[in-house]
Tab-separated table of C-alpha atoms in Angstrom:
chain	number	residue	atom	x	y	z
A	1	MET	CA	-118.678	-20.291	55.369
A	2	ILE	CA	-120.358	-19.968	51.696
A	3	LYS	CA	-123.557	-18.726	53.146
A	4	ASP	CA	-121.752	-15.966	55.195
A	5	LYS	CA	-119.989	-14.813	51.939
A	6	GLY	CA	-123.338	-14.572	50.211
A	7	ILE	CA	-124.889	-12.407	53.127
A	8	ASN	CA	-121.977	-10.307	52.951
A	9	MET	CA	-122.355	-9.740	49.343
A	10	LEU	CA	-125.867	-8.929	49.629
A	11	THR	CA	-125.154	-6.406	52.175
A	12	GLY	CA	-122.492	-4.783	50.305
A	13	MET	CA	-124.475	-4.604	47.396
A	14	LYS	CA	-127.565	-3.019	49.451
A	15	ASP	CA	-124.683	-0.491	50.890
A	16	TYR	CA	-123.475	0.537	47.638
A	17	PHE	CA	-127.179	0.970	46.318
A	18	PHE	CA	-128.011	3.217	49.064
A	19	ILE	CA	-125.001	5.077	48.871
A	20	ILE	CA	-125.457	6.046	45.237
A	21	LEU	CA	-129.278	6.802	46.028
A	22	GLY	CA	-128.047	9.224	48.686
A	23	LEU	CA	-125.564	10.846	46.555
A	24	ILE	CA	-127.912	11.360	43.730
A	25	LEU	CA	-130.220	12.958	46.452
A	26	TYR	CA	-127.421	15.464	47.423
A	27	GLY	CA	-126.880	16.041	43.804
A	28	VAL	CA	-130.335	16.918	42.989
A	29	GLY	CA	-130.860	18.983	46.358
A	30	PHE	CA	-127.507	20.897	45.401
A	31	THR	CA	-128.163	21.939	41.893
A	32	ALA	CA	-131.996	22.075	41.928
A	33	PHE	CA	-132.553	24.447	44.810
A	34	ILE	CA	-129.047	25.850	46.124
A	35	LEU	CA	-126.829	26.549	43.334
A	36	PRO	CA	-129.291	28.608	41.042
A	37	HIS	CA	-129.674	31.051	43.885
A	38	GLU	CA	-125.754	31.424	43.848
A	39	ILE	CA	-125.413	30.098	47.557
A	40	VAL	CA	-122.199	29.204	48.364
A	41	ILE	CA	-122.173	25.960	51.125
A	42	GLY	CA	-119.626	24.010	52.926
A	43	GLY	CA	-117.523	21.311	51.444
A	44	LEU	CA	-116.118	20.927	48.421
A	45	SER	CA	-119.538	21.787	46.617
A	46	GLY	CA	-118.975	25.060	47.936
A	47	VAL	CA	-115.239	25.014	46.613
A	48	GLY	CA	-116.528	24.125	43.179
A	49	THR	CA	-119.560	26.672	43.435
A	50	LEU	CA	-117.032	29.596	44.030
A	51	VAL	CA	-114.875	28.314	41.140
A	52	TYR	CA	-117.728	28.029	38.885
A	53	PHE	CA	-119.354	31.913	39.697
A	54	ALA	CA	-115.815	33.274	39.493
A	55	THR	CA	-115.204	31.736	36.075
A	56	ASN	CA	-118.736	32.434	35.047
A	57	GLY	CA	-119.726	28.899	34.628
A	58	PHE	CA	-116.662	27.859	32.694
A	59	ILE	CA	-115.620	25.167	35.022
A	60	PRO	CA	-118.464	23.289	36.462
A	61	VAL	CA	-118.546	22.548	39.773
A	62	ALA	CA	-118.293	18.812	39.524
A	63	VAL	CA	-114.828	19.391	37.971
A	64	THR	CA	-113.611	21.026	40.705
A	65	GLN	CA	-115.156	19.240	43.376
A	66	TYR	CA	-113.531	15.670	41.792
A	67	ALA	CA	-110.144	17.466	41.398
A	68	CYS	CA	-109.900	18.628	44.899
A	69	ASN	CA	-111.313	15.175	46.342
A	70	LEU	CA	-108.443	13.759	44.237
A	71	LEU	CA	-105.739	15.874	45.361
A	72	LEU	CA	-106.786	15.752	49.182
A	73	LEU	CA	-106.826	12.070	49.190
A	74	ALA	CA	-103.278	11.971	47.213
A	75	GLY	CA	-101.862	13.839	50.347
A	76	ALA	CA	-104.123	12.224	52.963
A	77	PHE	CA	-102.998	8.548	51.647
A	78	ARG	CA	-100.406	7.770	54.359
A	79	LEU	CA	-102.365	9.510	57.132
A	80	VAL	CA	-105.887	7.881	56.795
A	81	GLY	CA	-105.250	4.587	55.051
A	82	LYS	CA	-106.071	2.728	52.143
A	83	THR	CA	-109.419	1.517	53.158
A	84	PHE	CA	-110.739	5.221	53.908
A	85	VAL	CA	-109.056	6.507	50.599
A	86	LEU	CA	-110.575	3.518	48.279
A	87	ARG	CA	-114.045	4.177	49.836
A	88	THR	CA	-113.863	8.006	49.465
A	89	ILE	CA	-112.816	7.709	45.772
A	90	PHE	CA	-116.095	5.641	45.063
A	91	GLY	CA	-118.154	8.078	46.990
A	92	ALA	CA	-116.335	11.251	45.382
A	93	THR	CA	-116.834	9.806	42.051
A	94	VAL	CA	-120.478	9.183	42.156
A	95	ILE	CA	-121.218	12.645	43.827
A	96	SER	CA	-119.282	14.280	41.174
A	97	ILE	CA	-121.184	12.526	38.258
A	98	SER	CA	-124.437	13.001	39.866
A	99	ILE	CA	-123.852	16.929	40.401
A	100	GLY	CA	-122.300	17.262	37.071
A	101	VAL	CA	-125.262	15.600	35.402
A	102	PHE	CA	-128.052	17.595	37.362
A	103	GLU	CA	-126.128	20.945	37.217
A	104	THR	CA	-126.477	20.414	33.244
A	105	ILE	CA	-130.292	20.009	33.394
A	106	PHE	CA	-131.208	22.462	36.286
A	107	MET	CA	-128.504	25.127	35.576
A	108	SER	CA	-129.670	25.242	31.797
A	109	LEU	CA	-133.415	26.176	32.677
A	110	GLY	CA	-132.066	29.669	33.454
A	111	HIS	CA	-134.350	30.206	36.575
A	112	PRO	CA	-134.463	28.263	39.898
A	113	LEU	CA	-137.341	25.873	40.458
A	114	ILE	CA	-138.580	27.783	43.298
A	115	GLU	CA	-138.017	31.394	42.860
A	116	GLU	CA	-138.241	32.268	46.733
A	117	MET	CA	-134.834	31.728	47.906
A	118	SER	CA	-135.460	30.801	51.550
A	119	MET	CA	-137.819	28.040	50.847
A	120	SER	CA	-135.701	26.765	47.871
A	121	ALA	CA	-132.379	26.839	49.967
A	122	ILE	CA	-134.371	24.828	53.110
A	123	LEU	CA	-135.617	22.174	50.629
A	124	GLY	CA	-132.132	21.625	48.947
A	125	ALA	CA	-130.622	21.487	52.584
A	126	ILE	CA	-132.953	18.752	53.567
A	127	LEU	CA	-132.474	16.943	50.363
A	128	CYS	CA	-128.463	17.347	50.819
A	129	GLY	CA	-128.732	16.131	54.391
A	130	LEU	CA	-131.181	13.096	53.856
A	131	GLY	CA	-128.720	12.188	51.212
A	132	ILE	CA	-125.335	12.363	53.179
A	133	GLY	CA	-127.304	10.858	56.127
A	134	ILE	CA	-127.853	7.674	54.024
A	135	VAL	CA	-124.373	7.638	52.649
A	136	PHE	CA	-122.923	7.593	56.289
A	137	VAL	CA	-125.519	5.136	57.506
A	138	HIS	CA	-124.369	2.724	54.795
A	139	ASN	CA	-120.705	3.116	55.488
A	140	GLY	CA	-119.930	5.379	52.555
A	141	SER	CA	-118.263	8.921	52.292
A	142	SER	CA	-118.429	11.745	49.886
A	143	GLY	CA	-115.037	13.111	50.662
A	144	GLY	CA	-114.580	16.821	50.953
A	145	THR	CA	-113.953	18.263	54.150
A	146	ASP	CA	-114.318	14.883	55.721
A	147	ILE	CA	-110.859	14.059	54.146
A	148	VAL	CA	-109.213	17.413	55.799
A	149	ALA	CA	-111.076	16.638	59.229
A	150	ALA	CA	-109.538	12.850	59.223
A	151	MET	CA	-106.263	14.321	58.526
A	152	VAL	CA	-106.192	16.759	61.208
A	153	SER	CA	-107.526	14.379	63.791
A	154	LYS	CA	-104.534	12.068	63.040
A	155	VAL	CA	-101.963	14.849	63.773
A	156	SER	CA	-103.900	17.009	66.581
A	157	ASN	CA	-106.572	16.875	69.432
A	158	VAL	CA	-108.877	18.860	67.199
A	159	SER	CA	-112.065	17.155	67.075
A	160	ILE	CA	-113.527	16.127	63.417
A	161	GLY	CA	-116.841	18.165	64.051
A	162	ARG	CA	-114.922	21.252	65.184
A	163	THR	CA	-112.387	20.920	61.851
A	164	MET	CA	-115.415	20.562	59.519
A	165	ILE	CA	-117.386	23.405	60.931
A	166	PHE	CA	-114.435	25.759	60.674
A	167	CYS	CA	-113.733	24.535	57.094
A	168	ASP	CA	-117.215	24.871	55.907
A	169	MET	CA	-117.490	28.415	57.423
A	170	LEU	CA	-114.466	29.464	55.803
A	171	ILE	CA	-115.440	28.335	52.539
A	172	VAL	CA	-118.970	30.086	52.889
A	173	THR	CA	-117.108	33.266	53.941
A	174	CYS	CA	-115.182	33.413	50.572
A	175	SER	CA	-118.097	33.874	48.562
A	176	ILE	CA	-117.597	37.676	49.634
A	177	PHE	CA	-114.785	37.783	47.242
A	178	LEU	CA	-116.552	36.632	44.131
A	179	PRO	CA	-116.508	39.161	41.133
A	180	PHE	CA	-118.803	42.049	41.822
A	181	GLU	CA	-119.539	45.343	39.894
A	182	GLY	CA	-119.899	48.057	42.746
A	183	ASN	CA	-118.125	49.333	45.663
A	184	LEU	CA	-117.211	47.769	48.799
A	185	THR	CA	-120.529	48.953	50.439
A	186	GLU	CA	-122.756	47.578	47.679
A	187	ARG	CA	-120.620	44.280	47.491
A	188	LEU	CA	-121.329	43.690	51.330
A	189	ALA	CA	-125.033	44.474	50.949
A	190	ALA	CA	-125.311	41.895	48.105
A	191	ARG	CA	-123.046	39.239	49.560
A	192	VAL	CA	-123.427	39.114	53.086
A	193	PRO	CA	-127.176	37.715	53.062
A	194	LEU	CA	-126.045	35.059	50.758
A	195	ILE	CA	-122.925	34.062	53.148
A	196	VAL	CA	-125.856	33.813	55.998
A	197	TYR	CA	-128.184	31.554	53.867
A	198	GLY	CA	-124.817	29.605	52.978
A	199	TRP	CA	-124.339	29.127	56.743
A	200	VAL	CA	-127.807	28.233	57.610
A	201	VAL	CA	-127.997	25.754	54.778
A	202	THR	CA	-124.647	24.083	55.978
A	203	PHE	CA	-126.113	23.724	59.317
A	204	ILE	CA	-129.255	22.386	58.174
A	205	ILE	CA	-127.513	19.878	56.026
A	206	ALA	CA	-125.313	18.992	59.297
A	207	TYR	CA	-128.589	18.654	61.329
A	208	MET	CA	-130.619	16.587	58.977
A	209	THR	CA	-127.599	14.236	58.468
A	210	ASP	CA	-127.440	13.723	62.317
A	211	MET	CA	-131.205	13.070	62.133
A	212	VAL	CA	-131.011	10.333	59.682
A	213	ILE	CA	-128.182	8.710	61.288
A	214	ASN	CA	-129.580	8.680	64.564
A	215	THR	CA	-133.399	7.828	63.798
A	216	ASN	CA	-131.825	4.853	61.746
A	217	ARG	CA	-130.255	3.554	65.042
A	218	GLN	CA	-132.898	4.977	67.637
A	219	ALA	CA	-134.385	2.342	69.378
A	220	THR	CA	-136.294	2.456	73.024
A	221	GLN	CA	-135.481	1.011	76.471
A	222	PHE	CA	-138.342	0.288	79.000
A	223	ILE	CA	-137.661	-0.496	82.635
A	224	ILE	CA	-140.897	-1.943	84.112
A	225	PHE	CA	-141.634	-2.378	87.910
A	226	SER	CA	-144.929	-4.524	88.369
A	227	SER	CA	-146.288	-6.936	90.753
A	228	LYS	CA	-147.423	-8.813	87.400
A	229	TRP	CA	-144.077	-9.170	86.119
A	230	SER	CA	-144.305	-12.694	84.845
A	231	GLU	CA	-147.557	-11.762	82.897
A	232	ILE	CA	-146.183	-8.873	81.454
A	233	ALA	CA	-143.105	-10.566	80.333
A	234	ASP	CA	-144.927	-13.482	78.746
A	235	GLN	CA	-147.382	-11.296	76.743
A	236	ILE	CA	-144.436	-9.108	75.257
A	237	ASN	CA	-142.640	-12.328	74.293
A	238	GLN	CA	-145.858	-13.647	72.636
A	239	GLU	CA	-147.372	-10.420	71.121
A	240	ALA	CA	-144.568	-7.773	70.836
A	241	HIS	CA	-142.064	-10.702	69.842
A	242	ARG	CA	-139.361	-8.992	71.893
A	243	GLY	CA	-137.059	-10.552	74.708
A	244	VAL	CA	-137.464	-9.473	77.979
A	245	THR	CA	-134.648	-9.322	80.854
A	246	VAL	CA	-135.810	-10.075	84.615
A	247	MET	CA	-133.577	-8.427	87.514
A	248	ASP	CA	-133.766	-9.012	90.931
A	249	ALA	CA	-134.187	-5.569	93.114
A	250	GLU	CA	-135.079	-4.190	96.155
A	251	GLY	CA	-137.245	-1.639	97.192
A	252	TRP	CA	-135.132	0.707	99.812
A	253	TYR	CA	-138.113	2.566	101.281
A	254	THR	CA	-140.495	-0.985	101.456
A	255	LYS	CA	-137.292	-3.071	102.093
A	256	SER	CA	-139.506	-5.625	99.734
A	257	GLN	CA	-137.791	-8.031	96.889
A	258	ILE	CA	-139.218	-6.943	93.538
A	259	LYS	CA	-138.571	-8.067	89.836
A	260	VAL	CA	-137.678	-5.407	87.311
A	261	LEU	CA	-138.274	-5.962	83.603
A	262	MET	CA	-135.926	-4.501	81.099
A	263	VAL	CA	-137.137	-4.311	77.387
A	264	TRP	CA	-135.561	-2.707	74.389
A	265	CYS	CA	-137.876	-2.492	71.186
A	266	ARG	CA	-137.874	-0.319	68.139
A	267	LYS	CA	-139.305	3.158	68.572
A	268	ILE	CA	-142.265	2.604	66.507
A	269	GLU	CA	-143.012	-0.355	68.591
A	270	SER	CA	-143.095	1.711	72.004
A	271	VAL	CA	-147.043	1.886	71.921
A	272	THR	CA	-147.417	-1.876	71.703
A	273	ILE	CA	-145.223	-2.357	74.874
A	274	PHE	CA	-147.148	0.531	76.795
A	275	ARG	CA	-150.421	-1.219	75.755
A	276	ILE	CA	-149.459	-4.532	76.824
A	277	VAL	CA	-148.496	-3.275	80.070
A	278	LYS	CA	-151.386	-1.221	80.820
A	279	SER	CA	-153.847	-3.954	79.602
A	280	ILE	CA	-152.418	-6.352	82.676
A	281	ASP	CA	-151.325	-3.768	85.364
A	282	ASP	CA	-152.474	-0.185	85.165
A	283	ARG	CA	-150.563	0.450	88.108
A	284	ALA	CA	-147.147	-0.523	86.709
A	285	PHE	CA	-144.544	1.974	87.260
A	286	ILE	CA	-142.303	2.256	83.653
A	287	THR	CA	-139.449	4.352	82.620
A	288	GLN	CA	-138.987	5.001	78.908
A	289	ALA	CA	-135.816	6.103	77.616
A	290	ASN	CA	-134.252	6.532	73.950
A	291	VAL	CA	-130.934	4.812	73.049
A	292	ASN	CA	-128.969	5.623	69.918
A	293	GLY	CA	-127.945	1.965	68.830
A	294	VAL	CA	-129.245	-1.622	69.919
A	295	TYR	CA	-127.078	-4.196	68.310
A	296	GLY	CA	-127.377	-7.756	68.301
A	297	GLN	CA	-130.235	-10.481	67.331
A	298	GLY	CA	-133.462	-8.727	66.207
A	299	PHE	CA	-131.709	-5.292	66.133
A	300	ASP	CA	-128.856	-3.602	63.908
A	301	THR	CA	-125.469	-5.502	63.179
A	302	MET	CA	-122.269	-3.775	64.195
A	303	ARG	CA	-120.680	-2.709	61.054
A	304	VAL	CA	-116.989	-1.905	62.183
A	305	LYS	CA	-113.896	-3.632	60.786
A	306	MET	CA	-111.434	-4.857	63.460
A	307	LYS	CA	-108.019	-3.137	63.626
A	308	LYS	CA	-105.211	-5.348	62.496
A	309	HIS	CA	-102.435	-6.171	64.966
A	310	LYS	CA	-99.587	-5.133	62.526
A	311	THR	CA	-99.923	-2.714	59.740
A	312	GLU	CA	-98.954	-3.816	56.102
A	313	GLU	CA	-96.026	-1.421	56.490
A	314	ALA	CA	-94.919	-2.660	59.769
A	315	ALA	CA	-95.201	-6.099	58.715
A	316	LEU	CA	-93.153	-5.330	55.396
A	317	ALA	CA	-90.451	-3.498	57.673
A	318	GLU	CA	-90.324	-6.978	59.705
A	319	THR	CA	-89.699	-8.934	56.788
A	320	GLU	CA	-86.771	-6.825	55.685
């Protein structure tokens, strides 16, 4: 019991460390490479950017972002639950501090670190997506449109992903209304390219986030057909240190009984499996497939919390 508590505590500390690291990466990517070019992105960072440039820098991005997060969480408390709110408050606080600190540093320079807008936006998007991906992998949340999406999913059949895309695109599009000295044609000529940049950056962030999440879970599944199945299985156990499942099968064309090996391993271990099979039977028939998530001994741990049979509100109502 004590050992389990110690392991859980270390796992929790590790998660919080990486959540903070991911949010710092997001803060650097956003304030150093995206904000100086006046690119409005999705999420509450985008809302903060709109307010920042609408007030000519008087209200920092971090202040608007944090205030909006708190307002959304207050409204979402009954719908999304206490656990989601507490976890999101931590993430929202850290990301606001991160953006606030780095905003002061990089915006005081008076010029972007990378003058070329395209490269700066892409680099910033990669860092932001990497940071958010790390946060999600370690069960964190940065708030923002995640809260809106969670609320909508509770009361309708609209998917979380669709809600987030709609909200983010709407926020980016609102940058066309920022203060501008000139007529409508000049405003469109100046703002539309920035809106396109904002959409591109938002989608790169989403893509990078998915890449980080899927890469962390990605494993490889092998199905091996060979007459030398016993030797291959022993060698995989001894050299690759991976388990092997042996299954009985029948070749329908030959009507002969055969043994089939099934192996799961990390993606980086795939070459080792191929070398073992080829060294024993270079005529073996092998299929390889990527799987997003292998859980159990030797792989990832399932980080999900079981639902309680009765909510706190229901239990309280029964006692009354």
